Short mmCIF file of C-alpha atoms in Angstrom, two decimals:
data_model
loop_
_atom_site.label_atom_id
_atom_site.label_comp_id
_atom_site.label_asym_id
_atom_site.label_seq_id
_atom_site.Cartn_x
_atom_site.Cartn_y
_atom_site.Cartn_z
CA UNK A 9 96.31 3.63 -73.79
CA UNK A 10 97.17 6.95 -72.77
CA UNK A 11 97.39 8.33 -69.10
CA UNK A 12 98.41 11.59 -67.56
CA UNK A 13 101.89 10.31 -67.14
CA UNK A 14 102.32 9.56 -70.84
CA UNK A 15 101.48 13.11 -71.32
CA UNK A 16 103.54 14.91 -69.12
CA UNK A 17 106.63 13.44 -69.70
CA UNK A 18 106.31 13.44 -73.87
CA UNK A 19 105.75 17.18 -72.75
CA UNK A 20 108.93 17.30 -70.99
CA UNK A 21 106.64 19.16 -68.33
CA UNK A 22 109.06 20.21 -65.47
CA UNK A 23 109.42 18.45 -61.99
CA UNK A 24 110.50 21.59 -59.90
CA UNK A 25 108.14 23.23 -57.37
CA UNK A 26 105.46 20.60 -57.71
CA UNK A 27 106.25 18.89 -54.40
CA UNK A 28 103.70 18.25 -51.49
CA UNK A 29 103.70 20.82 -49.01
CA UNK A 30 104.12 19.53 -44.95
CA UNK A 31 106.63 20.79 -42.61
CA UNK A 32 105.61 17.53 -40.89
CA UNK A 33 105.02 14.38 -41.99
CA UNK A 34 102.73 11.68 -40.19
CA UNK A 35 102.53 7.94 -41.65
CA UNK A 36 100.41 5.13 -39.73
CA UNK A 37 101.20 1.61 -41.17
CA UNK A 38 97.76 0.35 -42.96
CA UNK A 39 97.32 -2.62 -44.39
CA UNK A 40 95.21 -3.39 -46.90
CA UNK A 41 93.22 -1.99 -49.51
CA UNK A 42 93.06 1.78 -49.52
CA UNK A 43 90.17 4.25 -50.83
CA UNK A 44 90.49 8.05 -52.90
CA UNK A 45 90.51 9.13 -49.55
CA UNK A 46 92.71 6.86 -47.63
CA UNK A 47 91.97 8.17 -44.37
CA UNK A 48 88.68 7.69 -44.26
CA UNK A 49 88.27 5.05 -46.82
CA UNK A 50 90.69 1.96 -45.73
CA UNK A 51 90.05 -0.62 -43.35
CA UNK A 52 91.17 1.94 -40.68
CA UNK A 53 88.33 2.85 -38.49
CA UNK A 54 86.40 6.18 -40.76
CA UNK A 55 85.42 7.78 -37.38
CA UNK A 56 89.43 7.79 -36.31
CA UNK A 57 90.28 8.90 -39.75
CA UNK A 58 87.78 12.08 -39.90
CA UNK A 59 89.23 13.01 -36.13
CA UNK A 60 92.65 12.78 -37.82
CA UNK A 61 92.25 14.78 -40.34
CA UNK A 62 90.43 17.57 -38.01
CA UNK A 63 93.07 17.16 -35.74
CA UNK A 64 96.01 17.94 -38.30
CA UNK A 65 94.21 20.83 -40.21
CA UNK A 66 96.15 23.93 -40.31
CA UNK A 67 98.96 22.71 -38.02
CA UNK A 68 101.88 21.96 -41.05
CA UNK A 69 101.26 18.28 -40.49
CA UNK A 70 100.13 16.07 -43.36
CA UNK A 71 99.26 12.43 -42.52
CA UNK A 72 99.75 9.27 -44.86
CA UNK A 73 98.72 5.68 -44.68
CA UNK A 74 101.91 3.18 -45.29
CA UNK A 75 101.91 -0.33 -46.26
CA UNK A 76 104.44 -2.76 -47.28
CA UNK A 77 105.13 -3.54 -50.82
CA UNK A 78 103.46 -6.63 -52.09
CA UNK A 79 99.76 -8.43 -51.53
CA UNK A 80 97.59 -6.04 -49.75
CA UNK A 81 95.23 -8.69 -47.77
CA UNK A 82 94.38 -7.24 -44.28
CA UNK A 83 93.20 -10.37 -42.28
CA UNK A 84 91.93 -7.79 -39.21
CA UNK A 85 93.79 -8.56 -36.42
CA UNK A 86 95.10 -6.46 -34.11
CA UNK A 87 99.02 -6.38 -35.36
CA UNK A 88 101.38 -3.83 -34.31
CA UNK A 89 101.68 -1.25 -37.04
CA UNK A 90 104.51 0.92 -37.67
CA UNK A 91 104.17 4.74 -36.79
CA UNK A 92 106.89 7.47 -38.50
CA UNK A 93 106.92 11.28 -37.63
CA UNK A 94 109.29 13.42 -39.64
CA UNK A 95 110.05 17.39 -39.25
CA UNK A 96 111.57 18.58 -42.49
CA UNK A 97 112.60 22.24 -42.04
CA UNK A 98 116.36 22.63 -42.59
CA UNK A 99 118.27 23.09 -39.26
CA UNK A 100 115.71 20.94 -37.56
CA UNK A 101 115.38 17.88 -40.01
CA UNK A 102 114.58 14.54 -37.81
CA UNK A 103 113.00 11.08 -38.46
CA UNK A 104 110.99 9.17 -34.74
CA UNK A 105 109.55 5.96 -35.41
CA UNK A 106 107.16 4.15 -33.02
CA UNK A 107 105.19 0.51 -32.52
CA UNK A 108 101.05 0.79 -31.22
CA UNK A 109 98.64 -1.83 -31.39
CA UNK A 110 95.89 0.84 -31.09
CA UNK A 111 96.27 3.96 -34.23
CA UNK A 112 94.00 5.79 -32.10
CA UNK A 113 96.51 6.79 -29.42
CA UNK A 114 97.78 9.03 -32.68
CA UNK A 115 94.59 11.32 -31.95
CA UNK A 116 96.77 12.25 -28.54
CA UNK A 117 99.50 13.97 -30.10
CA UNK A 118 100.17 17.58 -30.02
CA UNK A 119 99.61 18.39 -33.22
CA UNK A 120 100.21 21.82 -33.35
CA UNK A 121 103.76 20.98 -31.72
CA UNK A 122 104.63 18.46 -34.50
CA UNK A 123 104.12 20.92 -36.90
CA UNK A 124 106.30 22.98 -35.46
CA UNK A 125 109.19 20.58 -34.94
CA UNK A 126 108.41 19.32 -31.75
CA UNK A 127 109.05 15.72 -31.39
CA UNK A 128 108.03 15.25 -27.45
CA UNK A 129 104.71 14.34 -27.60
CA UNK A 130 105.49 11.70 -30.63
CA UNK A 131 107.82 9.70 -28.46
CA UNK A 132 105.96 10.49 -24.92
CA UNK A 133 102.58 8.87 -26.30
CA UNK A 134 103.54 6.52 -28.67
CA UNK A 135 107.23 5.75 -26.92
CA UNK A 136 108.57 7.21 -29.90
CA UNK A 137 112.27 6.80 -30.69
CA UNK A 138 114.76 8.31 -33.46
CA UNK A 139 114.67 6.25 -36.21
CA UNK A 140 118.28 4.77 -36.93
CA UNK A 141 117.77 2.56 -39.55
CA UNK A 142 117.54 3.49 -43.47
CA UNK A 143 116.32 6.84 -44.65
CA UNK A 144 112.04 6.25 -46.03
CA UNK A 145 111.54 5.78 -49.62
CA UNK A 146 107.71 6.27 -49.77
CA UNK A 147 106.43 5.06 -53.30
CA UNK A 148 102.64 6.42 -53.85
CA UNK A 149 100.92 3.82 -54.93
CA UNK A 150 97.06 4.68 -54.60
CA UNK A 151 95.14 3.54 -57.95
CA UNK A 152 92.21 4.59 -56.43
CA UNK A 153 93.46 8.09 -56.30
CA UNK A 154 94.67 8.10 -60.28
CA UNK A 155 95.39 4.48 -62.39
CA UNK A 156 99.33 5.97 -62.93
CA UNK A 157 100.07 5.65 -58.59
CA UNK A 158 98.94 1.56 -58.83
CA UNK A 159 100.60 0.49 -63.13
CA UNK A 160 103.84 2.70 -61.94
CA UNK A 161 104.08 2.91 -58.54
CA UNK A 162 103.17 -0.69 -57.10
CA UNK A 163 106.17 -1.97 -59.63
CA UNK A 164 108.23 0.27 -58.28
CA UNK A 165 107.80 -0.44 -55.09
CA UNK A 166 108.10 -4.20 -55.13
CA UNK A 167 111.42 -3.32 -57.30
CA UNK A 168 113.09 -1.44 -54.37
CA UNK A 169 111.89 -4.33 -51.86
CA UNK A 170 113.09 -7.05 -53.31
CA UNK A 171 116.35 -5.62 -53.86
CA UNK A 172 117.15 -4.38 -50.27
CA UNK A 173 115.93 -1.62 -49.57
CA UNK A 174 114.36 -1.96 -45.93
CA UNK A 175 113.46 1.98 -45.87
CA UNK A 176 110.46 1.37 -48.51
CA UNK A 177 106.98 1.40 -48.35
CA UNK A 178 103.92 2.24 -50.32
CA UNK A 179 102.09 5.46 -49.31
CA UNK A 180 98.38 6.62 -49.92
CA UNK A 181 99.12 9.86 -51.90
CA UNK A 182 102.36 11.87 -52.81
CA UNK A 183 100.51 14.48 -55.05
CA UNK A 184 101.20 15.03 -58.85
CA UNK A 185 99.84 11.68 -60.12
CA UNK A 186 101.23 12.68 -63.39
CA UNK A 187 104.87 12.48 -62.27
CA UNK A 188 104.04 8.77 -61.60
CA UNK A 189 106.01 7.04 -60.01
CA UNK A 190 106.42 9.59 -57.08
CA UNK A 191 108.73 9.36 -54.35
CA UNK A 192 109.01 10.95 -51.45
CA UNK A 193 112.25 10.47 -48.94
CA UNK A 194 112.56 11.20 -45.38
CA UNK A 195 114.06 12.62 -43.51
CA UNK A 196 114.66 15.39 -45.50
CA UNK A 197 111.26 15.87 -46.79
CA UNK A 198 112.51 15.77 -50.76
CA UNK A 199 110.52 13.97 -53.41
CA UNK A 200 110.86 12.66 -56.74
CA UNK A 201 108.93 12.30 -60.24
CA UNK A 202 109.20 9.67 -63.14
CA UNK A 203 111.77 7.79 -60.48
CA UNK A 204 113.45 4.13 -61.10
CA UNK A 205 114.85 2.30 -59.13
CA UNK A 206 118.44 2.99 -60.02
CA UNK A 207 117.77 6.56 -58.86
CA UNK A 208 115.87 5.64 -55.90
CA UNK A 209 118.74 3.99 -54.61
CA UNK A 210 121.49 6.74 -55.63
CA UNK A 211 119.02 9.15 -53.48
CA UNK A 212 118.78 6.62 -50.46
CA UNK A 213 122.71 6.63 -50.87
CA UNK A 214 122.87 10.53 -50.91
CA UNK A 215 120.77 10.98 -47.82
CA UNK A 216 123.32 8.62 -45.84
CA UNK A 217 125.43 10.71 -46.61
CA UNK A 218 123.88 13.77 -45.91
CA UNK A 219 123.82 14.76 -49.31
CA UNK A 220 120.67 16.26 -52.09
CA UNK A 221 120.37 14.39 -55.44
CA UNK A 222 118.63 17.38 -57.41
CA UNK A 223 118.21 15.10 -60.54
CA UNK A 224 114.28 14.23 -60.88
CA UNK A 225 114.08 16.06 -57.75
CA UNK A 226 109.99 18.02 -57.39
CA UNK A 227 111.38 20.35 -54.17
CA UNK A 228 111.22 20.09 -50.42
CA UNK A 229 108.14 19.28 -48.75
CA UNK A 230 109.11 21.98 -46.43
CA UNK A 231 108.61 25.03 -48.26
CA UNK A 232 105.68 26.18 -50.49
CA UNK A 233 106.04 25.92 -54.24
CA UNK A 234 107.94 28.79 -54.93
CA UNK A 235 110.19 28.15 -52.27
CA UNK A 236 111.02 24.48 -53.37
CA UNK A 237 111.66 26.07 -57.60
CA UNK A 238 114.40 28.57 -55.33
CA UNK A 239 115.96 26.13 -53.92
CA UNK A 240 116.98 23.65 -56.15
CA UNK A 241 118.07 26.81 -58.62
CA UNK A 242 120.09 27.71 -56.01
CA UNK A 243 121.45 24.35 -55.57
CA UNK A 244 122.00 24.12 -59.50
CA UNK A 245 123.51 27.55 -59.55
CA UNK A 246 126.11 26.74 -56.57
CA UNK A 247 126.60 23.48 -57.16
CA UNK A 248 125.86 22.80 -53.18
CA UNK A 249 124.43 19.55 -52.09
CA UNK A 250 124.42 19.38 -49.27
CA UNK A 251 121.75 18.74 -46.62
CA UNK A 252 120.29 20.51 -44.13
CA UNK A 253 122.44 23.53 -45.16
CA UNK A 254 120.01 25.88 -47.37
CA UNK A 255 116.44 27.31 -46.04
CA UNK A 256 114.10 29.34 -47.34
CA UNK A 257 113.92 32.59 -45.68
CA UNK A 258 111.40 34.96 -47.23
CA UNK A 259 109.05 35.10 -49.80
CA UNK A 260 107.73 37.92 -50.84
CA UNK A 261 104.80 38.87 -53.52
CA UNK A 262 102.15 36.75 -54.60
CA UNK A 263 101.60 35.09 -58.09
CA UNK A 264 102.25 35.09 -60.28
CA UNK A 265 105.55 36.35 -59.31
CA UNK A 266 107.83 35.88 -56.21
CA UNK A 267 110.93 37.45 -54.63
CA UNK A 268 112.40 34.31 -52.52
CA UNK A 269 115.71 34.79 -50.29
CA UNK A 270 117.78 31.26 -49.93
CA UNK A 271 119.96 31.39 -47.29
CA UNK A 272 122.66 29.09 -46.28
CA UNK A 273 123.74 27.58 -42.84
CA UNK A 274 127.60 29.28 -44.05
CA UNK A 275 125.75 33.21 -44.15
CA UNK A 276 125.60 33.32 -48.37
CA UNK A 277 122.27 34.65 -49.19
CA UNK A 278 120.64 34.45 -52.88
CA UNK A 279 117.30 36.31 -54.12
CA UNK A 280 115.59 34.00 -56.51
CA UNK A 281 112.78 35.75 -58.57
CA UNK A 282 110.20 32.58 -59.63
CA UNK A 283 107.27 33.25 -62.03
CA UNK A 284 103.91 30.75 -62.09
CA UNK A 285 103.14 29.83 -65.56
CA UNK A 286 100.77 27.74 -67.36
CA UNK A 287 101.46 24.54 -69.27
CA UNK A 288 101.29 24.39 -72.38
CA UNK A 289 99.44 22.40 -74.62
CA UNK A 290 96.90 21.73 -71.94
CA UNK A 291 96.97 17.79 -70.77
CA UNK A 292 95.23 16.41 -67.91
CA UNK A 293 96.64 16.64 -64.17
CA UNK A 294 95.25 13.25 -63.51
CA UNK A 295 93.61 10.06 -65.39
CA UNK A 296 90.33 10.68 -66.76
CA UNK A 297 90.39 14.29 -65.77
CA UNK A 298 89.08 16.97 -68.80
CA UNK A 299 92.59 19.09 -70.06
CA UNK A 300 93.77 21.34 -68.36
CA UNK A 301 97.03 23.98 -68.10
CA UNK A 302 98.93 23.08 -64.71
CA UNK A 303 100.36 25.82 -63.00
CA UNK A 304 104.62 25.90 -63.58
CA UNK A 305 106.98 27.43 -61.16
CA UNK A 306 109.62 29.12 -63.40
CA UNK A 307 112.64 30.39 -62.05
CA UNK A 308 113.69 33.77 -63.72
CA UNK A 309 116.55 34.79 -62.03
CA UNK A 310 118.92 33.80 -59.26
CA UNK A 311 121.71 36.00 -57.71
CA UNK A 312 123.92 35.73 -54.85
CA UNK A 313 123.67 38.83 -52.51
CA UNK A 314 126.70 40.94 -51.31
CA UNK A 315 127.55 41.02 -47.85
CA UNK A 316 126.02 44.71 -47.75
CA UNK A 317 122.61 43.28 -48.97
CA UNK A 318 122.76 40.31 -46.88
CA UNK A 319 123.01 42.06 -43.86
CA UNK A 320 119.86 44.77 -45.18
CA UNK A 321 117.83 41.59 -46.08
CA UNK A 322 118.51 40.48 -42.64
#
């Protein structure tokens, strides 16, 4: 049977620059079963899950449901759930984790602050802490969403469990069903289409080491979709991977053509020009959905600036 995954990858359709966008991420441990719409359709309490998503709306912060890999039974009782915050713009990249018995105490956050970076009101309501364990490997698994999140994902998921990984967890919705499985990683904010679990780990491995695997990478959550295309060219054209060292400073124009200046944490600037096309032969974006031409980020052209441009751009 064929699904939207089958037909992106036999059309070699391109991972770059389809990432989620969040500066922030938010993830509330749910257990079982989850709706389309997670939030509102899981055996967390609708009425907290519409306030939620009012409450995040335009602030840079996108909230996700998390669950352990395996069974999904939720027997109802009033467990302690795990609660993660993560800021993913370069120079300010952290990971807080926190305990509750009650998910609506998340309604008390500043919002607006954890979009911006802010961790303070994360760990003063919840008692939030940095997390020092292993980096997140956040496996979308949501059939209900598209068919390809549950027959690729769940596997997945369970694969990295059982084998030791204590950083993973299934999450409600990554984006891109078609790049099934899809991985996101925190803290850095980086995700991943078509992923195994061989990669999985060698990503997991880079992040300890404060490093970017670019292979099967779909961009940084932190930056819009041209942004995420102009970095990893940059990255491919410079060979750097390191973390935390290369942010998107400016974009300029609209589609279906940008200017983007990378800049790195050593002064180097780069102008990246990225062009949105359309994909061709149309396929569907998700399971069951009618054909359709997803929009491509392309990069065109990427050149390092001299020190007389840099300090112009600047």
């Amino acid at each position: 049977m064929s699904t939207c995954t089958t037909a992106s990858r036999h059309l070699d359709e391109p991972l770059s620059g389809t990432a989620a966008t969040a500066r922030t991420w938010l993830l509330i441990e749910q257990p079982g079963p989850w709706g389309a719409k997670a939030l509102t359709s899981s055996h967390l309490d609708p009425t907290l899950g519409r306030a939620l998503e009012a409450a995040a709306r335009g602030t840079g912060v996108r909230i996700a449901l998390i669950r352990r890999p395996g069974r999904h039974a939720d027997c109802g009782t009033a467990a302690e759930r795990h609660v993660y915050a993560a800021h993913t713009t370069p120079g300010n990249v952290w990971l807080h984790g926190a305990m509750t018995r009650d998910p609506g105490q998340v309604l008390d956050l500043d919002f607006h602050a954890l979009g911006a970076g802010d961790p303070c009101s994360f760990d003063g309501v919840l008692q939030g802490r940095p997390h020092t364990g292993d980096p997140l490997a956040l496996v979308c698994t949501n059939g209900k969403r598209d068919r390809c999140c549950a027959l690729l994902g769940r596997p997945l998921a369970a694969e990295l469990a059982a084998s030791g990984v204590n950083g993973a967890w299934e999450v409600t919705h990554l984006g891109g069903h078609r790049f099934s499985p899809t991985v996101l990683v925190l803290p850095y904010g980086y995700a991943y289409g078509r992923a195994q679990a061989h990669a999985v780990k060698e990503v997991l491995q880079g992040v300890r080491e404060g490093r970017v695997v670019t292979e099967g990478c779909r961009g940084n959550s932190a930056w819009e979709r041209p942004g995420q295309a102009a970095e990893l060219a940059v990255r491919t054209s410079s060979g750097e991977h390191a973390a935390d060292v290369l942010t998107v400073v400016r974009t300029e124009g609209a589609a279906p053509r940008w200017e983007v200046t990378v800049a790195h944490a050593d002064g180097r600037m780069w102008r990246v020009i990225v062009a949105q096309g359309a994909s061709l032969p149309p396929r569907p974006e998700s399971c069951g959905s009618a054909l359709g031409s997803p929009a491509r980020m392309d990069v065109v052209a990427v050149r390092q600036l001299e020190a007389t441009a840099v300090a112009v751009a600047c």
